[in-house]
Coordinates of C-alpha atoms in Angstrom, one line a residue:
X541 CA -11.3 -21.1 3.4
X542 CA -8.8 -20.2 0.7
X543 CA -5.0 -20.3 1.5
X544 CA -4.1 -16.7 0.8
X545 CA -0.4 -17.0 1.9
X546 CA 2.5 -17.8 -0.4
X547 CA 6.0 -18.4 0.9
X548 CA 9.3 -18.5 -1.1
X549 CA 12.4 -19.8 0.7
X550 CA 15.7 -20.0 -1.2
X551 CA 18.2 -21.2 1.4
X552 CA 21.1 -21.5 -0.9
X553 CA 21.1 -18.3 -3.1
X554 CA 24.4 -18.9 -4.6
X555 CA 23.3 -22.4 -5.8
X556 CA 20.0 -20.9 -7.2
X557 CA 21.9 -18.2 -9.0
X558 CA 24.3 -20.8 -10.5
X559 CA 21.5 -23.0 -11.8
X560 CA 19.7 -20.0 -13.3
X561 CA 23.0 -18.8 -14.9
X562 CA 23.1 -15.7 -12.7
X563 CA 26.2 -16.2 -10.5
X564 CA 26.5 -14.2 -7.4
X565 CA 30.2 -13.8 -7.3
X566 CA 30.3 -10.8 -4.9
X567 CA 27.6 -11.9 -2.6
X568 CA 28.7 -12.9 0.9
X569 CA 28.1 -16.5 2.0
X570 CA 25.8 -17.9 3.3
X571 CA 23.1 -16.1 1.3
X572 CA 19.4 -16.8 1.4
X573 CA 16.1 -15.1 0.3
X574 CA 12.8 -15.4 2.2
X575 CA 9.6 -13.9 0.7
X576 CA 6.1 -13.9 2.4
X577 CA 3.1 -12.8 0.4
X578 CA -0.2 -12.4 2.3
X579 CA -3.1 -12.3 -0.2
X580 CA -5.9 -9.6 0.3
X581 CA -9.6 -9.4 -0.6
X582 CA -10.0 -13.2 -0.3
X583 CA -7.9 -13.8 -3.3
X584 CA -4.4 -15.5 -3.6
X585 CA -3.8 -14.0 -7.1
X586 CA -1.6 -11.2 -6.2
X587 CA 0.3 -13.2 -3.6
X588 CA 1.0 -15.9 -6.2
X589 CA 2.1 -13.3 -8.7
X590 CA 4.7 -11.7 -6.4
X591 CA 5.9 -15.0 -5.0
X592 CA 6.7 -16.1 -8.5
X593 CA 8.3 -12.9 -9.8
X594 CA 10.2 -11.6 -6.8
X595 CA 13.4 -13.7 -7.3
X596 CA 13.3 -13.2 -11.1
X597 CA 13.7 -9.4 -10.4
X598 CA 16.2 -9.6 -7.5
X599 CA 18.7 -12.2 -8.9
X600 CA 19.7 -10.3 -12.1
X601 CA 20.5 -7.2 -10.0
X602 CA 22.6 -9.2 -7.5
X603 CA 24.4 -11.0 -10.4
X604 CA 25.2 -7.9 -12.3
X605 CA 27.2 -6.5 -9.3
X606 CA 31.0 -6.5 -9.7
X607 CA 32.0 -5.2 -6.2
X608 CA 31.1 -6.0 -2.7
X609 CA 27.8 -4.9 -1.3
X610 CA 27.4 -2.2 1.4
X611 CA 24.6 -2.3 3.9
X612 CA 22.7 0.6 2.5
X613 CA 23.1 -0.8 -1.0
X614 CA 21.4 -4.1 -0.1
X615 CA 18.6 -2.1 1.5
X616 CA 18.2 0.1 -1.6
X617 CA 18.3 -3.0 -3.8
X618 CA 15.4 -4.6 -2.0
X619 CA 13.4 -1.4 -2.2
X620 CA 14.0 -1.0 -6.0
X621 CA 13.0 -4.6 -6.5
X622 CA 9.8 -4.3 -4.6
X623 CA 9.0 -1.1 -6.6
X624 CA 9.6 -2.9 -9.8
X625 CA 7.4 -5.8 -8.6
X626 CA 4.7 -3.3 -7.7
X627 CA 4.8 -1.9 -11.2
X628 CA 4.4 -5.3 -12.7
X629 CA 1.5 -6.2 -10.4
X630 CA -0.3 -3.1 -11.3
X631 CA -0.1 -3.9 -15.0
X632 CA -1.4 -7.4 -14.4
X633 CA -4.9 -8.8 -14.0
X634 CA -3.9 -9.7 -10.4
X635 CA -3.8 -6.1 -9.4
X636 CA -7.4 -6.1 -8.1
X637 CA -6.4 -8.6 -5.5
X638 CA -3.4 -7.1 -3.7
X639 CA -1.2 -8.5 -1.1
X640 CA 1.0 -7.7 1.9
X641 CA 4.7 -8.6 1.5
X642 CA 7.6 -9.3 3.7
X643 CA 11.1 -10.1 2.4
X644 CA 14.4 -11.0 4.1
X645 CA 17.8 -11.2 2.3
X646 CA 20.6 -12.9 4.2
X647 CA 24.2 -12.1 3.1
X648 CA 26.9 -13.4 5.2
X649 CA 26.5 -12.0 8.8
X650 CA 24.0 -9.4 7.6
X651 CA 20.3 -9.6 7.1
X652 CA 18.1 -7.0 5.4
X653 CA 14.4 -7.0 6.2
X654 CA 11.5 -5.2 4.7
X655 CA 7.7 -5.2 4.7
X656 CA 4.6 -3.7 3.2
X657 CA 1.1 -3.9 4.5
X658 CA -0.1 -5.9 7.5
X659 CA 3.1 -8.0 8.1
X660 CA 5.8 -8.0 10.8
X661 CA 9.4 -9.2 10.8
X662 CA 10.8 -10.3 14.1
X663 CA 14.4 -11.4 15.0
X664 CA 14.3 -14.4 17.4
X665 CA 17.3 -15.3 19.4
X666 CA 18.0 -18.3 21.5
X667 CA 19.2 -17.9 25.2
X668 CA 22.9 -17.2 25.5
X669 CA 25.2 -20.2 26.1
X670 CA 26.0 -21.0 29.7
X671 CA 29.8 -21.7 30.2
X672 CA 29.6 -23.3 33.6
X673 CA 28.9 -27.0 34.3
X674 CA 28.9 -29.9 32.0
X675 CA 27.0 -30.5 28.7
X676 CA 23.9 -31.9 30.5
X677 CA 23.8 -29.1 32.9
X678 CA 24.2 -26.4 30.2
X679 CA 21.4 -28.0 28.1
X680 CA 19.1 -28.0 31.2
X681 CA 19.7 -24.3 31.9
X682 CA 19.2 -23.4 28.2
X683 CA 16.0 -25.3 28.1
X684 CA 14.6 -23.3 30.9
X685 CA 15.7 -19.9 29.5
X686 CA 13.4 -18.2 27.2
X687 CA 14.1 -17.0 23.6
X688 CA 14.1 -13.4 23.0
X689 CA 12.4 -11.6 20.1
X690 CA 12.7 -8.1 18.6
X691 CA 10.3 -6.4 16.2
X692 CA 12.3 -5.0 13.3
X693 CA 9.7 -4.4 10.5
X694 CA 6.0 -3.8 10.7
X695 CA 3.9 -2.9 13.6
X696 CA 1.5 0.0 12.7
X697 CA 3.9 1.6 10.3
X698 CA 1.9 0.4 7.2
X699 CA -1.6 0.2 8.6
X700 CA -4.3 2.8 9.1
X701 CA -3.4 3.1 12.7
X702 CA -0.5 5.2 11.5
X703 CA -1.4 8.8 10.7
X704 CA 0.9 9.1 7.9
X705 CA -0.3 5.9 6.2
X706 CA -3.9 7.1 6.9
X707 CA -3.2 10.3 5.0
X708 CA -1.6 8.4 2.1
X709 CA -4.6 6.2 1.7
X710 CA -7.1 9.0 1.8
X711 CA -5.0 11.0 -0.7
X712 CA -5.0 8.0 -3.0
X713 CA -8.7 7.5 -2.8
X714 CA -10.7 4.3 -3.6
X715 CA -10.2 2.7 -0.1
X716 CA -10.8 5.0 2.7
X717 CA -10.6 5.0 6.5
X718 CA -13.7 5.1 8.6
X719 CA -14.8 4.6 12.2
X720 CA -13.3 5.8 15.4
X721 CA -9.5 6.2 15.8
X722 CA -9.2 2.9 17.8
X723 CA -11.5 0.8 15.5
X724 CA -10.8 2.1 12.0
X725 CA -11.8 0.0 8.9
X726 CA -11.6 0.5 5.3
X727 CA -14.5 1.5 3.3
X728 CA -15.1 1.4 -0.6
X729 CA -18.0 3.9 -0.6
X730 CA -18.2 7.6 -0.1
X731 CA -19.6 9.4 2.9
X732 CA -23.5 9.6 2.7
X733 CA -25.1 13.1 2.6
X734 CA -26.6 12.6 6.1
X735 CA -23.2 12.0 7.6
X736 CA -21.8 15.1 5.9
X737 CA -24.7 17.3 7.0
X738 CA -24.2 16.3 10.5
X739 CA -20.8 18.0 10.6
X740 CA -21.4 21.7 11.5
X741 CA -17.9 22.9 10.6
X742 CA -17.5 23.7 6.9
X743 CA -13.9 22.9 6.7
X744 CA -14.2 19.6 8.6
X745 CA -17.2 18.7 6.4
X746 CA -15.4 19.2 3.2
X747 CA -12.3 17.5 4.5
X748 CA -14.4 14.4 5.4
X749 CA -16.2 14.5 2.0
X750 CA -12.9 14.5 0.1
X751 CA -11.2 12.0 2.3
X752 CA -14.1 9.5 2.2
X753 CA -14.8 10.0 -1.5
X754 CA -14.4 6.8 -3.5
X755 CA -14.5 8.4 -6.9
X756 CA -13.7 11.8 -8.6
X757 CA -17.3 12.9 -8.7
X758 CA -17.8 12.3 -5.0
X759 CA -14.6 14.2 -4.3
X760 CA -15.9 17.4 -5.9
X761 CA -19.6 16.6 -4.8
X762 CA -20.8 16.4 -8.4
X763 CA -23.7 14.5 -9.9
X764 CA -24.3 13.6 -13.5
X765 CA -26.4 16.8 -14.0
X766 CA -23.5 18.9 -12.9
X767 CA -21.5 17.7 -16.0
X768 CA -23.8 19.1 -18.6
X769 CA -21.9 22.3 -18.9
X770 CA -18.7 20.6 -19.7
X771 CA -15.1 21.2 -18.4
X772 CA -15.5 24.8 -17.5
X773 CA -18.0 24.1 -14.7
X774 CA -15.6 21.5 -13.2
X775 CA -12.8 24.0 -12.8
X776 CA -15.2 26.5 -11.2
X777 CA -16.3 23.9 -8.6
X778 CA -12.6 23.0 -8.0
X779 CA -11.6 26.7 -7.3
X780 CA -14.6 27.1 -5.0
X781 CA -13.7 24.1 -2.9
X782 CA -10.0 24.7 -3.0
X783 CA -10.4 28.0 -1.2
X784 CA -11.8 26.2 1.7
X785 CA -9.2 23.3 2.0
X786 CA -6.2 24.8 0.6
X787 CA -3.2 24.2 3.0
X788 CA -2.7 28.0 3.3
X789 CA -6.3 28.5 4.3
X790 CA -6.3 26.1 7.3
X791 CA -4.7 26.1 10.7
X792 CA -1.6 24.1 11.6
X793 CA -3.5 21.3 13.1
X794 CA -5.3 20.7 9.8
X795 CA -2.4 21.3 7.4
X796 CA -1.4 17.7 6.9
X797 CA -5.0 16.6 6.1
X798 CA -5.5 19.7 3.9
X799 CA -2.5 18.9 1.8
X800 CA -3.8 15.4 1.1
X801 CA -7.3 16.8 0.4
X802 CA -6.1 19.5 -2.0
X803 CA -4.0 17.0 -3.9
X804 CA -6.9 14.7 -4.2
X805 CA -9.2 17.5 -5.2
X806 CA -6.9 18.6 -8.0
X807 CA -6.5 15.0 -9.3
X808 CA -10.3 14.5 -9.3
X809 CA -10.9 17.7 -11.3
X810 CA -8.2 16.7 -13.9
X811 CA -9.7 13.2 -14.1
X812 CA -13.2 14.5 -14.8
X813 CA -12.1 17.2 -17.3
X814 CA -10.2 14.3 -19.2
X815 CA -13.3 12.1 -19.1
X816 CA -15.4 15.0 -20.4
X817 CA -13.0 15.7 -23.2
X818 CA -13.0 12.1 -24.4
X819 CA -16.8 11.3 -24.1
X820 CA -19.2 13.5 -22.1
X821 CA -22.1 11.0 -22.3
X822 CA -19.9 8.2 -20.9
X823 CA -18.7 10.5 -18.1
X824 CA -22.2 11.4 -17.1
X825 CA -23.2 7.7 -17.1
X826 CA -20.1 6.8 -15.0
X827 CA -21.2 9.5 -12.5
X828 CA -24.6 7.8 -12.2
X829 CA -23.0 4.4 -11.7
X830 CA -20.6 5.7 -9.0
X831 CA -23.5 7.5 -7.2
X832 CA -25.5 4.2 -7.3
X833 CA -22.6 2.3 -5.8
X834 CA -22.1 4.9 -3.0
X835 CA -25.8 4.7 -2.2
X836 CA -25.8 1.0 -2.2
X837 CA -28.5 0.8 -4.8
X838 CA -26.6 -1.5 -7.2
X839 CA -26.2 -4.2 -4.6
X840 CA -29.7 -3.8 -3.2
X841 CA -31.7 -3.6 -6.4
X842 CA -30.6 -5.6 -9.6
X843 CA -33.1 -3.5 -11.6
X844 CA -31.0 -0.4 -10.9
X845 CA -27.9 -2.2 -12.2
X846 CA -29.7 -3.5 -15.3
X847 CA -31.0 0.0 -16.1
X848 CA -27.6 1.5 -15.9

């Protein structure tokens, strides 16, 4: 299969900065940079993009510094750099691929680690030195002693096993959690009508509809015919649904889900109103296409795709 991983290792960061005319005068020595990019959706495009761009964003920030770095400043620097890298990725053709990312910055006796997506950063340590006995005996004891490791970054924090990450994904839309809590996966299609009808509770049914919706029309439960009356009808539907899922209208156990659902509902209504204001015919056609995708008709029947 394709090699989706890209690794960047700059073991002598001061030398790299000197060669690129970006001296790191106030960076502790030794200094190194490690970047791991794990491509998603069977494409290395985003991983390659991030691997090539990461140091070009980080080095100018390190070089511009005229005082010593504090620990929290190094952590903030990595966070700002990754946010800038994310903005560049979203504006590039590689944005449709996506990647997980791990980064490590060594500065003297300090190391700053960070990760996004399905990656983990571990600190591995050799066994402690044994002072007793001669050199051969010490080597034999150390050879028998195991190394120790400690998980520093990763785990479930940036996966859909984490409830906070799950809510963030559902609020963003487009890729949504599905399945039992212990066996969740990501789905790119909205919940089918039969699935929603099987949920007896109105609040739960609407929360699932919004969370699973892969497009603004499915979020509000609208078809192409519902757009005939223009923007005024969209706001009416929004108000009706918001009365059910507004955070103030649900119990404490549903409040976190309701906040995400309400935010997504409002964004969907605004998006559809904007589409209708620009080109109503195109909005109606897009609603038909999204409905065909959710129903699996585009993939199953090429004639449907050709007609649309």
